[in-house]
Amino acid sequence: MEKNSKAFQRVYTKLFQLTKATVSLYATGIGYEELAIVDGRLAQVVKIMGDMVTLQVFAGTEGIATNAEVIFTGKAPTLKVSDELAGRFFNAYGEPLDGGQVMGQEREIGGPSVNPVRRKQPSELIATGIAGIDLNNSLVTGQKIPFFADPDQPFNQVMAMVALRAKADKIILAGIGLTNDDYLYFKQIFDNAGALDRIVGFINTTENPPVERLLVPDMALTAAEYFAVEKHQKVLVLLTDMTLYADALSIVSNRMDQIPSKDSMPGSLYSDLARLYEKAVQFPDGGSITIIAVTTLSGGDITHAIPDNTGYITEGQLFLRKDTDVGKVIVDPFRSLSRLKQLVIGKKTRQDHPQVMNAAVRLYADAANAKTKLENGFDLTNYDERTLDFAKEYSEKLLAIDVNIDVDTMLETAYSLFRKYFSPAEVGIRQEFIEKYWNQS
Amino acid sequence: MRTIGKVTGIISNLVIVEVEGRVSQNEICFIEHSDAKLMAEVIKILGKKAYVQVFESTRGLRVGSPVEFVDHMLEVTLGPGLLSKNYDGLQNDLDKMEGVFLRKGDYTAPLDNDKLFAFTPLAKVGDKVSAGSWLGEVKENWISHKIMLPFKMTGEYTLVSIKEGGEFTVVDTIAVVKDKDGTEYPITMSQKWPVKIPIRTYKDKPRPFKIMETGIRVMDTLNPLAEGGTGFIPGPFGSGKTVLQHNISKNAEADLVIIAACGERANEVVEIFTEFPHLDDPRSGRKLMERTTIIANTSNMPVAAREASVYTAMTLAEYYRSMGLKVLLLADSTSRWAQALREMSNRMEELPGPDGFPMDLPAIISNFYSRAGFVYLNNGQTGSITFIGTVSPAGGNLKEPVTESTKKAARCFYALSQARADSKRYPAIDPIDSYSKYLEYPEIAEYLNKTVAPNWTANVFEAKDILLRGKEAHEQINILGDDGVPLNYHLKYWKAELIDFVILQQDAFDKIDSSSRLNRQHYMLEKVLWVCNTDFQFDSFEEVNPYFKRVINQFKQMNYAEFESDNFVKYENELDNIIQERKIA
Ligand SMILES: Nc1ncnc2c1ncn2[C@@H]1O[C@H](COP(=O)(O)OP(=O)(O)O)[C@@H](O)[C@H]1O
Ligand SMILES: [Mg+2]
């Protein structure tokens, strides 16, 4: 049964068990997580019991026969890294879609973590021009943050816009169950911006088998580590859509009869996602990996296990929703958060930035209360009326995703709205800022 | 001879080892893999098969790999030099590791074996000593670090000789003791202890009777934590658990702080070791890092070491408590530890309890919390471990096993509310749901009334009452409308808002507001209650909101000003004038 075709490659042809996602056979000398080829399809070792080896077949097991050929490669999944990656698109296995080759060093994907004491505290502001981000939820190099959005929101468009304005040396697109249309959209928008040579893409579209998706983020992050660690570059990684990644995880764990936890997700979902997101890093020598992801929601529900675990891992989230009062998509100031913003706001930006931001959000919250009152049929006070007017203008001039201004202009806009609708005491920020900026802008 | 074995099965980080010889539960073993040795812990034994959880990635591991057992449980090394270190969950010194990435099987020494410490003896030749007895001391940063008879030495010993002074490393012999049979034992400044076993070298563990000042108003004033007490902070993501814990670690009245970063973000650890070396400890004037030790098992580090990380941190805390110190222990997040237990229990196909967590989760949690406490040591000195853990409930729903089990174990409950966080009312501790059981202890009340002010606890309960009545009034206003309720309801609501904005809310990122000493908290509470107890003249409810907004704004300016500074006094005078405007004489 066992024949040695090439050195390091051992070939078997007798499977004794097949499920939808896995095959099992008797084999020896196999390493855990080793890659194998089952009937021409890539597979990975997920369980070894004595000489019984179970393989997860990424493309599924449809049509595989008990005498299928199994070749063990003697290594975990790898990617060849070099500058030749730039400007090209790859499949989930790291093979160029242009049919060519990559000359480069072979790296295991999903490699070890950075020693925390070798990290540097992120401190570089990423300006996007979008006030819902720069004013309220400033992004910082080395951060990991997802967009939370229902599937009908234009998250890929916003993400592409942010990526192009972010001044990254490399943009690595991980398309996880991307529709073909969105794939072409990304290609086209990067091309139009003259940025294609800075792009590396790892693409699994909806046409590819779902389990293959599990390799895509690791491929992208391995490429990112190459450019950040070895070339000291500022790398931006786009992961879209991580909900489909988690769905693929649940397919596999389900087929392997693992006990599901909340929302049919595997109990290890937190660790599985954290392993990827924690690849975001700022190195002391200037190299960095920033991760912007997409987690699609179902009906805005952020308590579902996927957004919930994500929120516990990432450094905030940007919540997109349509504001029907102004008819625009906004970055919701309540549900959105950038946990790294305090490293830059008031430090890299004007000192009153934190207070102005908080005051505006508080007034917006007052408007939400006034709205509830209105909906319950109660009379509004003069203050309520003012907050409602403020909220509309705030939404239109600052929260909407089509805003593109610099941070100082955002602050000035905020003061002009404060002045228009409120007294300094109602805004409630530090007296010294009121004195300095209230009448200025 | 050490027990050996070989790998026969691998499922993720659960490895099955066929053992030749004796093996014990929780024993540590090393699995040979390429040129590294992977550390693992026995978690189940079935006949000749030992199930071990590996503290590393098992990628590439093969069946047949040799395994060596070391005949002891997971241990930490205790001795001078622990402070200011950055450890992983197994107490490896992260700074000693080479390279940017963590390497499998790279285990580094917890202490610096060549560093010299100036030793001063505390015991005399001929003294009777037992485990935990103070033999001498060295200076560790500014802490007087006691050198104790190792905790593993049971029974009574006589001190045969001790160094009179001089500089020694942690491995030099500084004393010799003999047991009742006359056998002599050399003593060094370092020792080892298994993390899962509590260090019990104390005489007595009374109920806590003092409070641990944290500088956080909503804690110290409304729901104080006792020195040697326990508390926990559950809250959905983004509600402020970590910021709150970091703020406590900066400002708390502790001799030293041990932070277990358990399964959370690496950047949060980076924040500590980047900022703490530059921040002043308000009590000692030294740098905060000098009193802080970090145990980092971040979410991308091996899952199996999460459990180890909290026990490692607790054992270090117990070690320092035995020296008569006030230790503050923080763990963020204990849910990640529970999840690690769940992952392993599922892999072993154990019968799951609620939400798939192991059946004995409540017992594990309460055992852990019970290791905190205030103690009288055998020599009459006191020491304490105050413990605060965070809990990350799935979906923010507090009806889940980790929150419920912790609620039974911890005496203070600081519930973070999503609604408060959304409206930026930080710290988002819910003033109504949260509690401190210590406030009900007569000895704590007595302590507070003696150290803060005679009417202190009465004031605290009054403030709580105003908050509760404000909430009720708010609900009525929401049901009946602004003009559907008597004007008095608006006043009740706004008085509660006043307490909310001035006492509860506190800006963790403001240099001055981030920490408030008890005397200042006392002053502000008196002032706020004075306003709450003033009779005001209002003609319509529409006047209440703008007026109280002004009052609140004035108070906030006071909070942002240095206590009793010129500005503080100025804002207070302006506030008094505003109050006079509507005060009914
Ligand atoms: N006391 C506070 N003052 C100001 N901002 C706060 C405060 N507490 C939390 N925040 C904000 O909330 C964010 C999330 O807080 P964090 O403690 O990281 O949440 P959690 O640990 O509960 O997920 C912080 O990054 C900060 O922006
Ligand atoms: Mg946190």
Coordinates of N, CA and C in Angstrom, one line a residue, chain B residues 53-147:
Chain B
Q53 N -2.1 18.3 28.4 CA -2.3 19.5 27.6 C -1.0 20.1 27.4
V54 N -0.7 20.4 26.1 CA 0.6 21.0 25.7 C 0.6 22.5 25.7
F55 N 1.5 23.1 26.4 CA 1.6 24.6 26.5 C 2.2 25.2 25.2
E56 N 2.1 24.6 24.1 CA 2.7 25.1 22.9 C 1.9 24.6 21.7
S57 N 2.2 25.1 20.5 CA 1.6 24.5 19.3 C 2.1 23.1 19.1
T58 N 1.3 22.2 18.6 CA 1.8 20.8 18.4 C 2.0 20.6 16.9
R59 N 2.1 21.7 16.1 CA 2.3 21.5 14.7 C 3.6 20.7 14.4
G60 N 3.4 19.7 13.6 CA 4.6 18.9 13.2 C 4.9 17.7 14.1
L61 N 4.3 17.7 15.3 CA 4.5 16.6 16.3 C 4.1 15.3 15.7
R62 N 4.9 14.2 16.0 CA 4.6 12.9 15.5 C 4.3 11.9 16.6
V63 N 3.6 10.9 16.3 CA 3.4 9.8 17.3 C 4.8 9.1 17.4
G64 N 5.0 8.6 18.6 CA 6.3 8.0 18.9 C 7.3 8.9 19.5
S65 N 7.1 10.2 19.5 CA 8.0 11.1 20.1 C 8.2 10.8 21.6
P66 N 9.4 10.9 22.0 CA 9.7 10.5 23.5 C 9.2 11.6 24.4
V67 N 8.8 11.2 25.6 CA 8.2 12.1 26.6 C 8.9 11.8 27.9
E68 N 9.3 12.9 28.6 CA 9.9 12.7 29.9 C 9.1 13.4 31.0
F69 N 8.8 12.7 32.1 CA 8.0 13.3 33.2 C 9.0 13.8 34.2
V70 N 8.6 14.9 34.9 CA 9.6 15.5 35.8 C 9.3 15.4 37.3
D71 N 8.2 14.6 37.6 CA 7.9 14.3 39.0 C 7.5 15.5 39.8
H72 N 7.1 16.6 39.2 CA 6.5 17.7 40.0 C 5.4 18.4 39.2
M73 N 4.6 19.1 39.9 CA 3.5 19.9 39.2 C 4.1 21.1 38.6
L74 N 3.2 21.9 38.0 CA 3.7 23.2 37.5 C 4.1 24.1 38.6
E75 N 5.3 24.6 38.6 CA 5.9 25.3 39.7 C 6.3 26.7 39.2
V76 N 6.4 27.7 40.2 CA 7.0 28.9 39.9 C 8.2 29.1 40.8
T77 N 9.1 30.0 40.3 CA 10.3 30.3 41.1 C 10.0 31.6 41.9
L78 N 10.3 31.6 43.2 CA 10.0 32.7 44.0 C 11.3 33.3 44.6
G79 N 11.5 34.6 44.5 CA 12.7 35.1 45.1 C 12.8 36.6 44.7
P80 N 13.8 37.3 45.2 CA 13.9 38.7 44.8 C 14.2 38.9 43.3
G81 N 13.6 39.9 42.7 CA 13.8 40.1 41.3 C 12.5 39.8 40.5
L82 N 11.4 39.5 41.1 CA 10.2 39.2 40.4 C 9.5 40.5 40.0
L83 N 9.7 41.5 40.8 CA 9.0 42.8 40.5 C 9.5 43.4 39.2
S84 N 8.6 44.1 38.5 CA 8.9 44.8 37.2 C 9.1 43.8 36.0
K85 N 9.0 42.5 36.3 CA 9.2 41.6 35.2 C 8.0 41.4 34.3
N86 N 8.3 41.0 33.0 CA 7.2 40.6 32.1 C 7.3 39.1 31.9
Y87 N 6.4 38.4 32.4 CA 6.4 37.0 32.3 C 5.3 36.5 31.4
D88 N 5.5 35.3 30.8 CA 4.4 34.6 30.2 C 3.7 33.8 31.2
G89 N 2.7 33.1 30.8 CA 1.8 32.4 31.8 C 2.5 31.3 32.6
L90 N 3.7 30.8 32.1 CA 4.5 29.8 32.8 C 5.7 30.4 33.5
Q91 N 5.7 31.7 33.6 CA 6.7 32.4 34.3 C 8.0 32.5 33.6
N92 N 8.0 32.3 32.2 CA 9.2 32.6 31.5 C 9.4 34.1 31.3
D93 N 10.6 34.5 31.5 CA 10.9 35.9 31.4 C 10.9 36.3 29.9
L94 N 9.9 37.1 29.5 CA 9.8 37.4 28.0 C 10.9 38.2 27.5
D95 N 11.5 39.0 28.4 CA 12.6 39.9 27.9 C 13.9 39.1 27.6
K96 N 14.0 37.9 28.2 CA 15.2 37.1 28.0 C 15.1 36.3 26.7
M97 N 13.9 36.3 26.1 CA 13.8 35.5 24.9 C 14.4 36.2 23.7
E98 N 15.0 35.4 22.8 CA 15.6 36.0 21.6 C 14.6 36.1 20.5
G99 N 14.8 37.1 19.6 CA 14.0 37.2 18.4 C 12.7 37.9 18.6
V100 N 12.1 38.2 17.4 CA 10.8 38.9 17.4 C 9.7 38.0 17.8
F101 N 9.8 36.7 17.3 CA 8.7 35.8 17.5 C 9.0 34.8 18.6
L102 N 7.9 34.4 19.3 CA 8.0 33.4 20.3 C 8.4 32.1 19.7
R103 N 9.4 31.4 20.3 CA 9.7 30.1 19.7 C 9.3 29.0 20.6
K104 N 8.8 27.9 20.0 CA 8.4 26.7 20.8 C 9.5 26.2 21.7
G105 N 9.1 25.9 22.9 CA 10.1 25.3 23.8 C 11.2 26.2 24.3
D106 N 11.0 27.6 24.1 CA 12.0 28.5 24.6 C 11.6 28.9 26.0
Y107 N 12.2 28.2 27.0 CA 11.9 28.5 28.4 C 13.0 29.3 29.0
T108 N 12.7 30.4 29.6 CA 13.8 31.3 30.1 C 13.6 31.4 31.7
A109 N 14.7 31.7 32.3 CA 14.8 31.7 33.8 C 14.0 32.9 34.3
P110 N 13.1 32.6 35.3 CA 12.3 33.7 35.9 C 13.1 34.7 36.6
L111 N 14.2 34.3 37.3 CA 15.0 35.2 38.1 C 16.3 35.4 37.4
D112 N 17.0 36.5 37.8 CA 18.3 36.8 37.3 C 19.4 36.2 38.2
N113 N 19.9 35.1 37.9 CA 20.8 34.3 38.8 C 22.1 35.0 39.1
D114 N 22.5 36.0 38.3 CA 23.8 36.6 38.6 C 23.6 38.0 39.3
K115 N 22.4 38.4 39.5 CA 22.2 39.7 40.1 C 22.4 39.7 41.6
L116 N 23.1 40.7 42.2 CA 23.4 40.7 43.6 C 22.4 41.5 44.4
F117 N 22.0 41.0 45.5 CA 21.1 41.7 46.4 C 21.8 41.8 47.8
A118 N 21.7 43.0 48.4 CA 22.3 43.2 49.7 C 21.4 42.6 50.8
F119 N 21.9 41.6 51.5 CA 21.1 40.8 52.4 C 21.3 41.3 53.8
T120 N 20.2 41.5 54.6 CA 20.3 41.8 56.0 C 19.5 40.7 56.8
P121 N 20.2 40.1 57.8 CA 19.5 39.0 58.5 C 18.4 39.6 59.4
L122 N 17.3 38.8 59.6 CA 16.3 39.2 60.5 C 16.2 38.2 61.6
A123 N 16.7 37.0 61.4 CA 16.6 35.9 62.4 C 18.0 35.7 62.9
K124 N 18.1 35.0 64.1 CA 19.4 34.8 64.8 C 19.6 33.3 64.9
V125 N 20.9 33.0 64.9 CA 21.3 31.6 65.1 C 20.6 31.0 66.3
G126 N 20.0 29.9 66.2 CA 19.3 29.3 67.3 C 17.8 29.5 67.3
D127 N 17.4 30.4 66.5 CA 15.9 30.7 66.4 C 15.2 29.4 65.8
K128 N 14.0 29.2 66.3 CA 13.2 28.1 65.8 C 12.4 28.7 64.6
V129 N 12.5 28.1 63.4 CA 11.9 28.6 62.2 C 11.0 27.6 61.5
S130 N 10.0 28.0 60.8 CA 9.2 27.1 60.0 C 8.9 27.8 58.7
A131 N 8.3 27.0 57.8 CA 8.0 27.5 56.5 C 7.4 28.9 56.5
G132 N 7.9 29.9 55.8 CA 7.4 31.2 55.8 C 8.1 32.1 56.8
S133 N 8.9 31.6 57.7 CA 9.5 32.5 58.7 C 10.5 33.4 58.0
W134 N 10.5 34.7 58.5 CA 11.4 35.7 57.8 C 12.8 35.5 58.3
L135 N 13.7 35.1 57.4 CA 15.1 34.9 57.9 C 15.9 36.2 57.7
G136 N 15.6 36.9 56.6 CA 16.3 38.1 56.3 C 15.6 38.9 55.3
E137 N 16.2 40.0 54.9 CA 15.5 40.8 53.8 C 16.5 41.4 52.9
V138 N 16.0 41.7 51.7 CA 16.8 42.5 50.7 C 15.9 43.6 50.1
K139 N 16.5 44.6 49.5 CA 15.8 45.7 48.9 C 15.5 45.2 47.5
E140 N 14.2 45.2 47.2 CA 13.8 45.0 45.8 C 13.0 46.2 45.3
N141 N 13.6 47.0 44.4 CA 13.1 48.4 44.2 C 13.0 49.0 45.5
W142 N 11.8 49.5 45.9 CA 11.8 50.1 47.3 C 11.1 49.2 48.3
I143 N 10.7 48.0 47.8 CA 10.1 47.1 48.7 C 11.1 46.3 49.5
S144 N 10.8 46.1 50.8 CA 11.7 45.3 51.6 C 11.2 43.8 51.4
H145 N 12.0 43.1 50.7 CA 11.7 41.8 50.2 C 12.2 40.8 51.3
K146 N 11.3 40.1 51.9 CA 11.7 39.1 53.0 C 12.2 37.8 52.4
I147 N 13.3 37.3 52.9 CA 13.7 36.0 52.5 C 13.2 35.0 53.6

